[in-house]
Coordinates of C-alpha atoms and ligand atoms in Angstrom, one line a residue:
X555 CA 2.9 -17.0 1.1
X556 CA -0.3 -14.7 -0.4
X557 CA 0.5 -14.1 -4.4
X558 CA -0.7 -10.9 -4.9
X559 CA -2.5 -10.0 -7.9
X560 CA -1.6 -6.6 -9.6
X561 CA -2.4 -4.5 -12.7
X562 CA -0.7 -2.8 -15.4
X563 CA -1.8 0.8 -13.5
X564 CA 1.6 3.3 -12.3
X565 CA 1.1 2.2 -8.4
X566 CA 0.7 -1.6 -9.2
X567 CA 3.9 -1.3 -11.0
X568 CA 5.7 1.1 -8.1
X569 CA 4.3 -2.2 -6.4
X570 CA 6.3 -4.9 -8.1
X571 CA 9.5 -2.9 -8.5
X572 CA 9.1 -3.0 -4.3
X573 CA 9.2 -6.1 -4.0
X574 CA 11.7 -6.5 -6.7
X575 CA 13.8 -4.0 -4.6
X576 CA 13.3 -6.2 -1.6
X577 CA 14.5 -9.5 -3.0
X578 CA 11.4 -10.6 -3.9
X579 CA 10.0 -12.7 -7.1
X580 CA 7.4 -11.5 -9.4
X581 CA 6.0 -13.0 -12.3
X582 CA 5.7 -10.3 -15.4
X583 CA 4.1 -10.0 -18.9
X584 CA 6.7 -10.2 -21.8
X585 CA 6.2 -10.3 -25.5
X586 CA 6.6 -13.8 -25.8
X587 CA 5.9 -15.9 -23.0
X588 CA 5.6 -14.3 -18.6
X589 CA 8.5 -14.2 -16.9
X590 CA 9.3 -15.2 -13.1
X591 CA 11.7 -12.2 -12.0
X592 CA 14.3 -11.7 -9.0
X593 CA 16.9 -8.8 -8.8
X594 CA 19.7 -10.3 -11.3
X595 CA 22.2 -8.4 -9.0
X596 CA 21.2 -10.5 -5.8
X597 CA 22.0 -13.8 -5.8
X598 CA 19.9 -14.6 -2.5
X599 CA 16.9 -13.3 -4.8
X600 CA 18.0 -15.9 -7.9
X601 CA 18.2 -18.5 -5.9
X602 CA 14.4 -18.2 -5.0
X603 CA 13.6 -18.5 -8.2
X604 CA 14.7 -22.4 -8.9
X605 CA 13.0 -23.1 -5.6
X606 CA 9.5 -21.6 -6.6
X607 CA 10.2 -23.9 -10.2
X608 CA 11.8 -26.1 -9.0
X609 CA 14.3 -25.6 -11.6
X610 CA 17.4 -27.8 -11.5
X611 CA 20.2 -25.9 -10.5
X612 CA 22.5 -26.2 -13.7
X613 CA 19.9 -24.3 -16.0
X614 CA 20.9 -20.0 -16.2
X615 CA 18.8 -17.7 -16.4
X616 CA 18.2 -15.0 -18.4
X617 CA 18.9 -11.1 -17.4
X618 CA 16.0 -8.9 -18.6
X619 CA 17.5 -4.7 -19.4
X620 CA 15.7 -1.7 -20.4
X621 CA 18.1 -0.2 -22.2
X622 CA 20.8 -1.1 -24.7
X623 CA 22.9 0.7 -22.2
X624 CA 22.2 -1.1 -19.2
X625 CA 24.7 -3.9 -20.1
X626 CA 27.4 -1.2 -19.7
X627 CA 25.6 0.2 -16.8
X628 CA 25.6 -3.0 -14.7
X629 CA 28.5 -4.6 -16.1
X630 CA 26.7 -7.5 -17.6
X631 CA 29.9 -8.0 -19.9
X632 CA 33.3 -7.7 -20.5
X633 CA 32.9 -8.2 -24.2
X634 CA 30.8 -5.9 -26.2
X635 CA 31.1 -7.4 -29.7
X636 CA 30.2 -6.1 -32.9
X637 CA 27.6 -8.9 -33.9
X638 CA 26.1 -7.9 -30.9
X639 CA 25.3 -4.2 -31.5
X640 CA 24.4 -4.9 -35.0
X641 CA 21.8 -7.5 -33.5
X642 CA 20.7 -5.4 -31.1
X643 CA 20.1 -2.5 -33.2
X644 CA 18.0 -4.8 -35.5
X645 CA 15.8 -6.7 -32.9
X646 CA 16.0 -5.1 -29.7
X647 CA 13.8 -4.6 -27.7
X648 CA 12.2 -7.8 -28.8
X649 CA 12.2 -11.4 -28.4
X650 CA 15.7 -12.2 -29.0
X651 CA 18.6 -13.4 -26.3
X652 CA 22.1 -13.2 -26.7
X653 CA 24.7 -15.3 -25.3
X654 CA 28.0 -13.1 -24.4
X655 CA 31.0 -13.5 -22.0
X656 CA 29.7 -12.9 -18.3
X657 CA 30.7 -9.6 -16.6
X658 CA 31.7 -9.2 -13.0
X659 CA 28.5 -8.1 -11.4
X660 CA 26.7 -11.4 -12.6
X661 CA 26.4 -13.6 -9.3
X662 CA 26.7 -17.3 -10.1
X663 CA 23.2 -18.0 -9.4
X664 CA 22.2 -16.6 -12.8
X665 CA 24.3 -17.9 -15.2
X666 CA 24.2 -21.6 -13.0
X667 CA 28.9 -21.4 -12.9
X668 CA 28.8 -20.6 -17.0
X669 CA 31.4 -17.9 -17.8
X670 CA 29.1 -16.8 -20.0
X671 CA 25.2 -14.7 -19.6
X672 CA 22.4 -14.5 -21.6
X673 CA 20.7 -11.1 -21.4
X674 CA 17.7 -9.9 -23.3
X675 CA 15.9 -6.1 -23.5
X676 CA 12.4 -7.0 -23.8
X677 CA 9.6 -5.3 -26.2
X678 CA 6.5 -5.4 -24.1
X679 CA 5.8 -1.9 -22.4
X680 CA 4.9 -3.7 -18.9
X681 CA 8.2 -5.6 -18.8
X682 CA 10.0 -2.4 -19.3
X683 CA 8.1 -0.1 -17.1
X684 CA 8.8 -3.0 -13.8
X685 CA 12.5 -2.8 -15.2
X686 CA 12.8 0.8 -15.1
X687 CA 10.7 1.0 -12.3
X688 CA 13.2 -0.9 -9.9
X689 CA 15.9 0.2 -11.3
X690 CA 17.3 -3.3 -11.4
X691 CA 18.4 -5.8 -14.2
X692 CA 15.7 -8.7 -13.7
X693 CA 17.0 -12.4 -13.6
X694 CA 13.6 -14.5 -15.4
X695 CA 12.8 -17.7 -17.0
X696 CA 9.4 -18.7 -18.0
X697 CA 6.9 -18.6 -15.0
X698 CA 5.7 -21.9 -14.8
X699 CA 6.8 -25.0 -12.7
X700 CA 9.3 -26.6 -15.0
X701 CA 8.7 -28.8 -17.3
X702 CA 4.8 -27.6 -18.0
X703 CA 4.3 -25.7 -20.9
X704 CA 5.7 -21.9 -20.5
X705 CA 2.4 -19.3 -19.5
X706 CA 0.8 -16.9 -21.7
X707 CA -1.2 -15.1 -19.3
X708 CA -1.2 -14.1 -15.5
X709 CA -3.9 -17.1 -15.0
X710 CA -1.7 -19.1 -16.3
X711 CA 1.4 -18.4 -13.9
X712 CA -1.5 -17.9 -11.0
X713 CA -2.1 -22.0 -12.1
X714 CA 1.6 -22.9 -11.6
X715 CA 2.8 -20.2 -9.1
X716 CA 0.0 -19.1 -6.9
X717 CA 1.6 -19.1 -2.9
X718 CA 5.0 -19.6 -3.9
X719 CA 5.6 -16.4 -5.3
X720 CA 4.7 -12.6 -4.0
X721 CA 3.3 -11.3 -7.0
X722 CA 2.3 -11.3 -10.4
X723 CA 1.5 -8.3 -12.8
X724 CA -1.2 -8.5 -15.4
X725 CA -0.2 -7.3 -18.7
X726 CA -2.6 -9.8 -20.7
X727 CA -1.9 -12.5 -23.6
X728 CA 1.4 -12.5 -24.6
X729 CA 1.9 -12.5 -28.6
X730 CA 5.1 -13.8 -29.8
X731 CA 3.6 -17.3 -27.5
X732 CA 7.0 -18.8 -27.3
X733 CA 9.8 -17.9 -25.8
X734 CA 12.6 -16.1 -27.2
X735 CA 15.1 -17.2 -29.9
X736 CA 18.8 -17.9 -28.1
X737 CA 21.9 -16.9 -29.9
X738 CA 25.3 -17.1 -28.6
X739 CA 28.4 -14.8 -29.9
X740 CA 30.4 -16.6 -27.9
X741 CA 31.3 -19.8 -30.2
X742 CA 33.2 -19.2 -32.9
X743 CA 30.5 -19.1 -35.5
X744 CA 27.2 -17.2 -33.7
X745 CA 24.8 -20.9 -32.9
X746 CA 21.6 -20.7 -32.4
X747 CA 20.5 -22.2 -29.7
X748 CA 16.7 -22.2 -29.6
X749 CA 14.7 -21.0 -32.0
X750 CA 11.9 -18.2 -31.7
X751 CA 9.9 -16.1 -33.6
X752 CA 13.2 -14.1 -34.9
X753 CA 14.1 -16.8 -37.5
X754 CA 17.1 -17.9 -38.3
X755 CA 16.1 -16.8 -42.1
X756 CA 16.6 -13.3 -40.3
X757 CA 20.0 -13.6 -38.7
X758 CA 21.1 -15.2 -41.5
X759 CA 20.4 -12.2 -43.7
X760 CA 22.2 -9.7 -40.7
X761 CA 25.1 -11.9 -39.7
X762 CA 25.9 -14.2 -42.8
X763 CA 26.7 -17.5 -41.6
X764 CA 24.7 -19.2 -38.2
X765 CA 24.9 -22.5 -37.1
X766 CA 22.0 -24.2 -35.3
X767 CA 23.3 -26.1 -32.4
X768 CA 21.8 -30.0 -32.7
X769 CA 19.4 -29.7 -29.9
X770 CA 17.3 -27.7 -31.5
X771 CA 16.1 -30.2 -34.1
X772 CA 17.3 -33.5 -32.4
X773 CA 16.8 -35.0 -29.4
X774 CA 20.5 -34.3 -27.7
X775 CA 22.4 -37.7 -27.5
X776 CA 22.9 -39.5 -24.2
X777 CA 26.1 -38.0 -22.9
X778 CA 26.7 -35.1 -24.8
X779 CA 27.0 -31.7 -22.9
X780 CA 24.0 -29.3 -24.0
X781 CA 25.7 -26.1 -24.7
X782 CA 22.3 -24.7 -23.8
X783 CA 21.2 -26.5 -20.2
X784 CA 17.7 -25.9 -21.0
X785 CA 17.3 -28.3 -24.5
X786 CA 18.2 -31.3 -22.4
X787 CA 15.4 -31.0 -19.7
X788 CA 11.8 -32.8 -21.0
X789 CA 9.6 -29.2 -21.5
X790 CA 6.5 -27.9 -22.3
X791 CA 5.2 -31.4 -21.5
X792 CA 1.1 -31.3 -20.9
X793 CA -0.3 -34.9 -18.6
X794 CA -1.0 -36.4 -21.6
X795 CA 1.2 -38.1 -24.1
X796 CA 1.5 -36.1 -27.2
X797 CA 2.1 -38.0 -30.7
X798 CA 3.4 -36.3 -33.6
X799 CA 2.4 -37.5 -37.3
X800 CA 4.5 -36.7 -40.4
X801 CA 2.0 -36.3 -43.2
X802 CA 0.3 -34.6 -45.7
X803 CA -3.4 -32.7 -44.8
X804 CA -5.3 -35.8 -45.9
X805 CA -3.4 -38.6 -44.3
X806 CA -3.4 -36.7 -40.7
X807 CA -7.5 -36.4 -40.7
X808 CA -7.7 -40.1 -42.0
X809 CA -5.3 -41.2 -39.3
X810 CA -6.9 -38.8 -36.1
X811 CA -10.3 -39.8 -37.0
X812 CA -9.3 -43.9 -37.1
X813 CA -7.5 -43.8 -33.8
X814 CA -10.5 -41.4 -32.2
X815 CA -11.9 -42.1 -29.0
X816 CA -12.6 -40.6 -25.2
X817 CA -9.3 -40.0 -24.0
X818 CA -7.9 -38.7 -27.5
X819 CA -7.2 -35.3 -28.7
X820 CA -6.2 -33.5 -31.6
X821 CA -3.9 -30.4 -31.6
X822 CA -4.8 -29.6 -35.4
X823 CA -5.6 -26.3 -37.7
X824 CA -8.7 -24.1 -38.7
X825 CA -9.4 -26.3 -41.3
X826 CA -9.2 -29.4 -40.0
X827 CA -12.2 -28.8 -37.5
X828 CA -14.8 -29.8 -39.6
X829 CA -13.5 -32.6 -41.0
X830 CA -12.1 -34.1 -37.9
X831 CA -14.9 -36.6 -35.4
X832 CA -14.5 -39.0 -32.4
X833 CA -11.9 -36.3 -31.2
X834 CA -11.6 -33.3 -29.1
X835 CA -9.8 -30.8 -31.2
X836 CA -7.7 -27.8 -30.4
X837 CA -7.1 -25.5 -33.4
X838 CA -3.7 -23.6 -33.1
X839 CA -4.6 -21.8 -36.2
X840 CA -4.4 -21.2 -39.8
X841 CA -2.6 -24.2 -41.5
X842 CA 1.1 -23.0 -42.1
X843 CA 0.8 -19.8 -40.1
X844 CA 3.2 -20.4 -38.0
X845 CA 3.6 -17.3 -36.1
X846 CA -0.2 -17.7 -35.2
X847 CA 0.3 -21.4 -34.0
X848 CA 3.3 -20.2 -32.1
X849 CA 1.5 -17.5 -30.0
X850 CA -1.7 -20.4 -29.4
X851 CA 1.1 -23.3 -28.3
X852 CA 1.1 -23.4 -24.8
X853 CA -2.5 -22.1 -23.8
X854 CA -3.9 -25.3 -25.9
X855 CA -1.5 -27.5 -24.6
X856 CA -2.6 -26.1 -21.4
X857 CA -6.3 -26.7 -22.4
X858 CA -5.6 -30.2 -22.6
X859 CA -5.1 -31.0 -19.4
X860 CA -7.9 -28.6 -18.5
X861 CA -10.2 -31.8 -20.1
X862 CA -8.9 -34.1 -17.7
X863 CA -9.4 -37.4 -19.3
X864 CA -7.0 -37.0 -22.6
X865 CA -4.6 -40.1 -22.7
X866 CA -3.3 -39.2 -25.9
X867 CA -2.6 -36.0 -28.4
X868 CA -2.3 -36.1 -31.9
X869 CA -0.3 -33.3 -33.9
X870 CA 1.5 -32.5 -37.2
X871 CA 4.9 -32.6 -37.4
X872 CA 5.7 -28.8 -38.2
X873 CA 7.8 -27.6 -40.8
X874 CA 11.2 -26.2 -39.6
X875 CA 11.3 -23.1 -42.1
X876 CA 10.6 -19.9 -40.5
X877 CA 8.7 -19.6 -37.4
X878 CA 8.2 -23.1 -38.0
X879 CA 11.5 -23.7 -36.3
X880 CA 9.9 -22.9 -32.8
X881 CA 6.8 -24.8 -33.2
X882 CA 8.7 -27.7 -34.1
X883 CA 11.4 -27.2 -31.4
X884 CA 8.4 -27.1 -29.0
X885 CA 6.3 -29.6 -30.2
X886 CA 9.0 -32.4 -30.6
X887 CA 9.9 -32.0 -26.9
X888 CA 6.5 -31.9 -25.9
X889 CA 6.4 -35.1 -28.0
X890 CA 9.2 -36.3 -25.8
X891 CA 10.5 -36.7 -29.9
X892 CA 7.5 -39.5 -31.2
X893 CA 7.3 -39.2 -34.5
X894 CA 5.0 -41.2 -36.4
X895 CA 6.0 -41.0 -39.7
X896 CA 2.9 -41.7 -42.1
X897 CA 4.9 -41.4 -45.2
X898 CA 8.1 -44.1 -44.7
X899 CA 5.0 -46.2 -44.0
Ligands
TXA22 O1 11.2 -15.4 -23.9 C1 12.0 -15.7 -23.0 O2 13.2 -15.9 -23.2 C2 11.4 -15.9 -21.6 C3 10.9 -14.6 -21.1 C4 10.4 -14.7 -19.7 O3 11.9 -13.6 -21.3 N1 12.4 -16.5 -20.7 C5 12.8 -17.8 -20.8 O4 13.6 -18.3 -19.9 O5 12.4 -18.6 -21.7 P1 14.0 -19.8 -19.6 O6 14.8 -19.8 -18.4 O7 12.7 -20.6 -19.5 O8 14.9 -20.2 -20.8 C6 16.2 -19.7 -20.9 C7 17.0 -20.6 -21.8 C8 17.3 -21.9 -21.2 O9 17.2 -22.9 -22.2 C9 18.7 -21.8 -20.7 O10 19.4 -23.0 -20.6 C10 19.3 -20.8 -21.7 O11 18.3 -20.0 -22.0 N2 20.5 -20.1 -21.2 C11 20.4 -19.1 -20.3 N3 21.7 -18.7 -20.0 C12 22.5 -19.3 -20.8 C13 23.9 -19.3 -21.0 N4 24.7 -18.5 -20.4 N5 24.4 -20.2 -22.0 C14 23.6 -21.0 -22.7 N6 22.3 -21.1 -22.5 C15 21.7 -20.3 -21.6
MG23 MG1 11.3 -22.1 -19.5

C-alpha cells in the first residue's frame, strides 16, 4: 500500500474524508498527539486499524465528534448525563475523553466488547474539518505502532505507518504533546483514568469529588483487571532503557554526569544543559513547566532512538501536581516503572 501524503488545503481534506468514506484509515493532526482514524460506524474499517498497530485486540478506541450534538446524532449513547454536559461545556472541543455507556450504533470493534465508549470532540481545526468533511464519527488512537511513543507530527506517523496506511494529513506539531486526559461517568464516583493536560485540579473544581483510578500512578498489579485496557500495555517505550531518578536539581546533575558515557543519555531541563558533560542531553523544557515538557515528550523520546547507540536514559521523576500528572504517567511507563530513588539512599 502507497501512504499518501496530504495537506491541510480544502481538496487534501475532501481527500481524506474519501477515503474515510470508503473504509479507509488516515492518520490526522489533533491537539494533543495524531490520530490513526477509520469510520467509527464500520467495523470492517476498525478492525484495520489494530492490524496497521498492531494493537491487541482488547484495547477500545476512541470516537472522535464535531459537534456536541453528534453523540445524539449517531447514537453514541444511551445515557446523556449531567456530569457530562457540564464537562463538555467546560472543555470541549479539547483534549478531554469521556467514558459513557455505549449506544447501539457503536460496532464492537471500537469499544473492544466494553458496554461502555469513550468519545472525544477534538480542538484542533484539521481534526474537525476531516470530521465534518466525511460526515462520519472517526474511531482513532494514537498513530504510531503500539508501544512506541505516541507522534507529534506527520513525520512522525510516516516513521511508524508509512505503507500500511492510505494516508496521512499534515496539520503540523501538535501542542498539548500527550494524549488526552480519560474520564469515565460511568463508575459511581467519575475516575480518572489517564491523566492529560486537563488536570485533575480542574475537574476537581467542576465536578467536586474524582477518583484517580491506580494505574495512573502505579504500576497495575499482576492480575488485576485494568478498568482502562490501555494502562496495562508497556507504552511510549523508546529502544533504550529509560531510568528515572527521584532527586533534587543538584543530586540529578551529580548523578548523570558520574554514570556518563557513549551509550548514555539524559532527558533533562533548560537548565541543566550546561551543567551536564559525558552525556547527550535532550531538554524537554523549562524546569517545572510541565505543560511545555508535556508537548516535547515523545519527539525527544523519539530523538533518542534517532542516535542509535543510547543504552541507557536518565530522567527526573516528575512531580504529579498539575500537568505533572501526565508527564509522570508517561514517563514511569516509559521507565517500565525504575525508580531510582536518590533520596531513601
Ligand atoms: O489524545 C488522544 O486521546 C489521542 C488522539 C488521537 O485523540 N488518542 C489516543 O487513543 O490516545 P489511544 O487509543 O492511544 O488511547 C485510548 C485510551 C486507551 O488507554 C484505552 O484503553 C482507553 O482510552 N479507552 C478507550 N475506550 C475505553 C473504554 N470504553 N473504557 C475504558 N478505557 C477506554
Ligand atoms: Mg496510544
Amino acid at each position: 500500500m502507497k501512504t499518501e501524503y496530504l495537506s491541510n488545503k480544502p481538496v487534501d481534506i475532501q481527500k481524506a474524508a474519501a477515503i474515510l468514506k470508503n473504509g479507509g484509515l488516515v492518520g490526522i493532526p489533533t491537539e494533543t498527539v495524531y490520530g490513526l482514524a477509520a469510520n467509527a460506524l464500520n467495523g470492517a474499517a476498525v478492525a484495520k486499524i489494530f492490524e496497521a498497530k498492531g494493537r491487541p485486540m482488547d484495547n477500545p478506541l476512541i470516537v472522535h465528534i464535531a459537534e456536541y450534538d453528534d453523540i445524539a446524532r449517531f447514537e453514541l449513547t444511551s445515557d446523556a448525563l449531567p456530569e457530562l454536559y457540564t464537562l463538555a461545556k467546560n472543555f470541549w472541543p479539547g483534549p478531554l475523553t469521556i467514558i459513557m455507556k455505549k449506544g447501539k450504533a457503536v460496532p464492537d470493534e471500537v469499544t473492544a466488547g466494553l458496554d461502555t465508549v469513550a468519545v472525544r470532540f477534538p480542538s484542533h481545526p484539521v481534526a474537525r474539518a476531516v470530521i465534518h468533511a466525511a460526515g462520519l464519527p472517526l474511531a482513532a488512537p494514537s498513530a504510531n505502532l503500539s508501544g512506541s511513543p505516541s507522534p507529534t507530527t506527520a513525520q512522525h506517523v510516516l516513521n511508524d505507518m508509512d505503507g500500511r496506511i492510505d494516508a496521512v494529513v499534515d496539520g503540523g506539531s501538535c501542542v498539548v504533546g500527550v494524549e488526552s486526559t480519560v474520564i469515565t461517568l460511568t463508575t459511581k464516583t467519575p475516575t480518572l483514568l489517564r491523566p492529560g493536560s486537563v488536570t485533575v485540579e480542574q475537574l476537581r473544581r467542576l465536578l467536586g469529588k474524582i477518583e484517580i483510578d491506580d494505574a495512573v500512578l502505579h504500576q497495575l498489579e499482576d492480575g488485576r483487571a485494568a478498568p482502562s485496557p490501555g494502562m496495562k500495555y508497556k507504552h511510549y517505550a523508546p529502544k533504550a532503557n529509560v531510568v528515572l531518578l527521584k532527586c533534587g536539581d543538584d543530586e540529578f546533575i551529580e548523578y548523570v554526569n558520574s554514570h556518563g558515557g557513549r551509550g548514555v543519555a539524559a532527558l533533562c531541563c533548560d537548565e541543566d544543559i550546561p551543567l551536564l558533560s559525558g552525556v547527550k542531553a535532550i531538554s524537554l523544557g523549562k524546569r517545572g513547566d510541565y505543560t511545555e515538557q508535556a508537548r516535547n515528550l515523545f519527539d525527544s523520546l523519539r530523538r533518542i532512538d534517532g542516535y542509535g547507540d543510547v543504552m541507557t536514559v536518565y530522567s527526573r521523576l516528575p512531580q504529579t501536581d498539575g500537568v505533572g500528572m501526565a508527564v509522570y504517567n508517561r514517563l514511569t511507563r516509559a521507565a517500565g516503572f525504575e525508580v531510582i530513588d536518590l533520596e531513601a539512599v
